């Protein structure tokens, strides 16, 4: 079974490049989130095996805050 990976990145070009790279390496990307709130929604719904977090996200919360929760 493929590992489900969530990408949390607020720059679309970077997030999409990560998605393409992971898919070429035979991983499954369950979603791309641009904010902590969006990431939390995807985590609840998809239950990913792993999340790649950008530390500096737009908004009040950052990737470190998400990782702590």
JSON list of C-alpha atoms in Angstrom, two decimals:
[
{"chain": "A", "resi": 1, "resn": "UNK", "atom": "CA", "xyz": [0.00, 0.00, 0.00]},
{"chain": "A", "resi": 2, "resn": "UNK", "atom": "CA", "xyz": [1.29, 3.46, -0.91]},
{"chain": "A", "resi": 3, "resn": "UNK", "atom": "CA", "xyz": [2.01, 5.98, 1.81]},
{"chain": "A", "resi": 4, "resn": "UNK", "atom": "CA", "xyz": [-0.41, 8.91, 1.75]},
{"chain": "A", "resi": 5, "resn": "UNK", "atom": "CA", "xyz": [1.42, 12.25, 1.97]},
{"chain": "A", "resi": 6, "resn": "UNK", "atom": "CA", "xyz": [-0.01, 15.69, 2.67]},
{"chain": "A", "resi": 7, "resn": "UNK", "atom": "CA", "xyz": [1.87, 18.72, 1.36]},
{"chain": "A", "resi": 8, "resn": "UNK", "atom": "CA", "xyz": [1.47, 21.93, 3.37]},
{"chain": "A", "resi": 9, "resn": "UNK", "atom": "CA", "xyz": [2.93, 24.73, 1.26]},
{"chain": "A", "resi": 10, "resn": "UNK", "atom": "CA", "xyz": [1.48, 28.14, 0.44]},
{"chain": "A", "resi": 11, "resn": "UNK", "atom": "CA", "xyz": [3.38, 28.63, -2.82]},
{"chain": "A", "resi": 12, "resn": "UNK", "atom": "CA", "xyz": [1.56, 26.70, -5.54]},
{"chain": "A", "resi": 13, "resn": "UNK", "atom": "CA", "xyz": [4.58, 26.21, -7.82]},
{"chain": "A", "resi": 14, "resn": "UNK", "atom": "CA", "xyz": [6.62, 24.68, -4.99]},
{"chain": "A", "resi": 15, "resn": "UNK", "atom": "CA", "xyz": [3.72, 22.51, -3.80]},
{"chain": "A", "resi": 16, "resn": "UNK", "atom": "CA", "xyz": [2.98, 21.24, -7.30]},
{"chain": "A", "resi": 17, "resn": "UNK", "atom": "CA", "xyz": [6.65, 20.45, -7.94]},
{"chain": "A", "resi": 18, "resn": "UNK", "atom": "CA", "xyz": [6.77, 18.46, -4.69]},
{"chain": "A", "resi": 19, "resn": "UNK", "atom": "CA", "xyz": [3.60, 16.61, -5.73]},
{"chain": "A", "resi": 20, "resn": "UNK", "atom": "CA", "xyz": [5.05, 15.68, -9.11]},
{"chain": "A", "resi": 21, "resn": "UNK", "atom": "CA", "xyz": [8.34, 14.54, -7.57]},
{"chain": "A", "resi": 22, "resn": "UNK", "atom": "CA", "xyz": [6.58, 12.39, -4.96]},
{"chain": "A", "resi": 23, "resn": "UNK", "atom": "CA", "xyz": [4.26, 10.83, -7.50]},
{"chain": "A", "resi": 24, "resn": "UNK", "atom": "CA", "xyz": [7.22, 9.96, -9.75]},
{"chain": "A", "resi": 25, "resn": "UNK", "atom": "CA", "xyz": [8.76, 8.23, -6.70]},
{"chain": "A", "resi": 26, "resn": "UNK", "atom": "CA", "xyz": [5.53, 6.16, -6.43]},
{"chain": "A", "resi": 27, "resn": "UNK", "atom": "CA", "xyz": [4.04, 7.99, -3.44]},
{"chain": "A", "resi": 28, "resn": "UNK", "atom": "CA", "xyz": [0.42, 9.08, -3.24]},
{"chain": "A", "resi": 29, "resn": "UNK", "atom": "CA", "xyz": [-0.33, 12.72, -2.42]},
{"chain": "A", "resi": 30, "resn": "UNK", "atom": "CA", "xyz": [-3.65, 12.97, -0.58]},
{"chain": "A", "resi": 31, "resn": "UNK", "atom": "CA", "xyz": [-3.77, 16.75, -0.71]},
{"chain": "A", "resi": 32, "resn": "UNK", "atom": "CA", "xyz": [-2.08, 20.11, -0.85]},
{"chain": "A", "resi": 33, "resn": "UNK", "atom": "CA", "xyz": [-2.90, 22.69, 1.82]},
{"chain": "A", "resi": 34, "resn": "UNK", "atom": "CA", "xyz": [-1.93, 26.36, 1.71]},
{"chain": "A", "resi": 35, "resn": "UNK", "atom": "CA", "xyz": [-2.74, 27.08, 5.38]},
{"chain": "A", "resi": 36, "resn": "UNK", "atom": "CA", "xyz": [-2.86, 25.42, 8.77]},
{"chain": "A", "resi": 37, "resn": "UNK", "atom": "CA", "xyz": [-6.67, 25.45, 8.80]},
{"chain": "A", "resi": 38, "resn": "UNK", "atom": "CA", "xyz": [-6.83, 23.80, 5.39]},
{"chain": "A", "resi": 39, "resn": "UNK", "atom": "CA", "xyz": [-4.23, 21.22, 6.46]},
{"chain": "A", "resi": 40, "resn": "UNK", "atom": "CA", "xyz": [-6.23, 20.33, 9.57]},
{"chain": "A", "resi": 41, "resn": "UNK", "atom": "CA", "xyz": [-9.33, 19.70, 7.44]},
{"chain": "A", "resi": 42, "resn": "UNK", "atom": "CA", "xyz": [-7.40, 17.40, 5.11]},
{"chain": "A", "resi": 43, "resn": "UNK", "atom": "CA", "xyz": [-5.76, 15.58, 8.04]},
{"chain": "A", "resi": 44, "resn": "UNK", "atom": "CA", "xyz": [-9.17, 14.88, 9.61]},
{"chain": "A", "resi": 45, "resn": "UNK", "atom": "CA", "xyz": [-10.61, 13.61, 6.34]},
{"chain": "A", "resi": 46, "resn": "UNK", "atom": "CA", "xyz": [-7.68, 11.78, 4.73]},
{"chain": "A", "resi": 47, "resn": "UNK", "atom": "CA", "xyz": [-5.53, 10.70, 7.72]},
{"chain": "A", "resi": 48, "resn": "UNK", "atom": "CA", "xyz": [-2.19, 10.94, 5.84]},
{"chain": "A", "resi": 49, "resn": "UNK", "atom": "CA", "xyz": [0.80, 8.79, 6.79]},
{"chain": "A", "resi": 50, "resn": "UNK", "atom": "CA", "xyz": [3.16, 11.76, 6.50]},
{"chain": "A", "resi": 51, "resn": "UNK", "atom": "CA", "xyz": [2.98, 15.54, 6.09]},
{"chain": "A", "resi": 52, "resn": "UNK", "atom": "CA", "xyz": [5.60, 17.76, 4.50]},
{"chain": "A", "resi": 53, "resn": "UNK", "atom": "CA", "xyz": [5.31, 21.12, 6.24]},
{"chain": "A", "resi": 54, "resn": "UNK", "atom": "CA", "xyz": [6.48, 24.52, 5.14]},
{"chain": "A", "resi": 55, "resn": "UNK", "atom": "CA", "xyz": [7.58, 26.40, 8.25]},
{"chain": "A", "resi": 56, "resn": "UNK", "atom": "CA", "xyz": [6.61, 29.87, 6.97]},
{"chain": "A", "resi": 57, "resn": "UNK", "atom": "CA", "xyz": [2.95, 29.92, 5.98]},
{"chain": "A", "resi": 58, "resn": "UNK", "atom": "CA", "xyz": [0.74, 32.93, 5.39]},
{"chain": "A", "resi": 59, "resn": "UNK", "atom": "CA", "xyz": [-1.58, 33.63, 8.28]},
{"chain": "A", "resi": 60, "resn": "UNK", "atom": "CA", "xyz": [-1.35, 33.60, 12.06]},
{"chain": "A", "resi": 61, "resn": "UNK", "atom": "CA", "xyz": [-0.23, 29.96, 12.42]},
{"chain": "A", "resi": 62, "resn": "UNK", "atom": "CA", "xyz": [2.85, 28.41, 10.83]},
{"chain": "A", "resi": 63, "resn": "UNK", "atom": "CA", "xyz": [4.05, 24.90, 10.06]},
{"chain": "A", "resi": 64, "resn": "UNK", "atom": "CA", "xyz": [5.66, 24.56, 13.49]},
{"chain": "A", "resi": 65, "resn": "UNK", "atom": "CA", "xyz": [2.32, 25.27, 15.20]},
{"chain": "A", "resi": 66, "resn": "UNK", "atom": "CA", "xyz": [0.67, 22.62, 13.05]},
{"chain": "A", "resi": 67, "resn": "UNK", "atom": "CA", "xyz": [3.38, 20.07, 13.87]},
{"chain": "A", "resi": 68, "resn": "UNK", "atom": "CA", "xyz": [2.91, 20.65, 17.58]},
{"chain": "A", "resi": 69, "resn": "UNK", "atom": "CA", "xyz": [-0.80, 19.79, 17.38]}
]
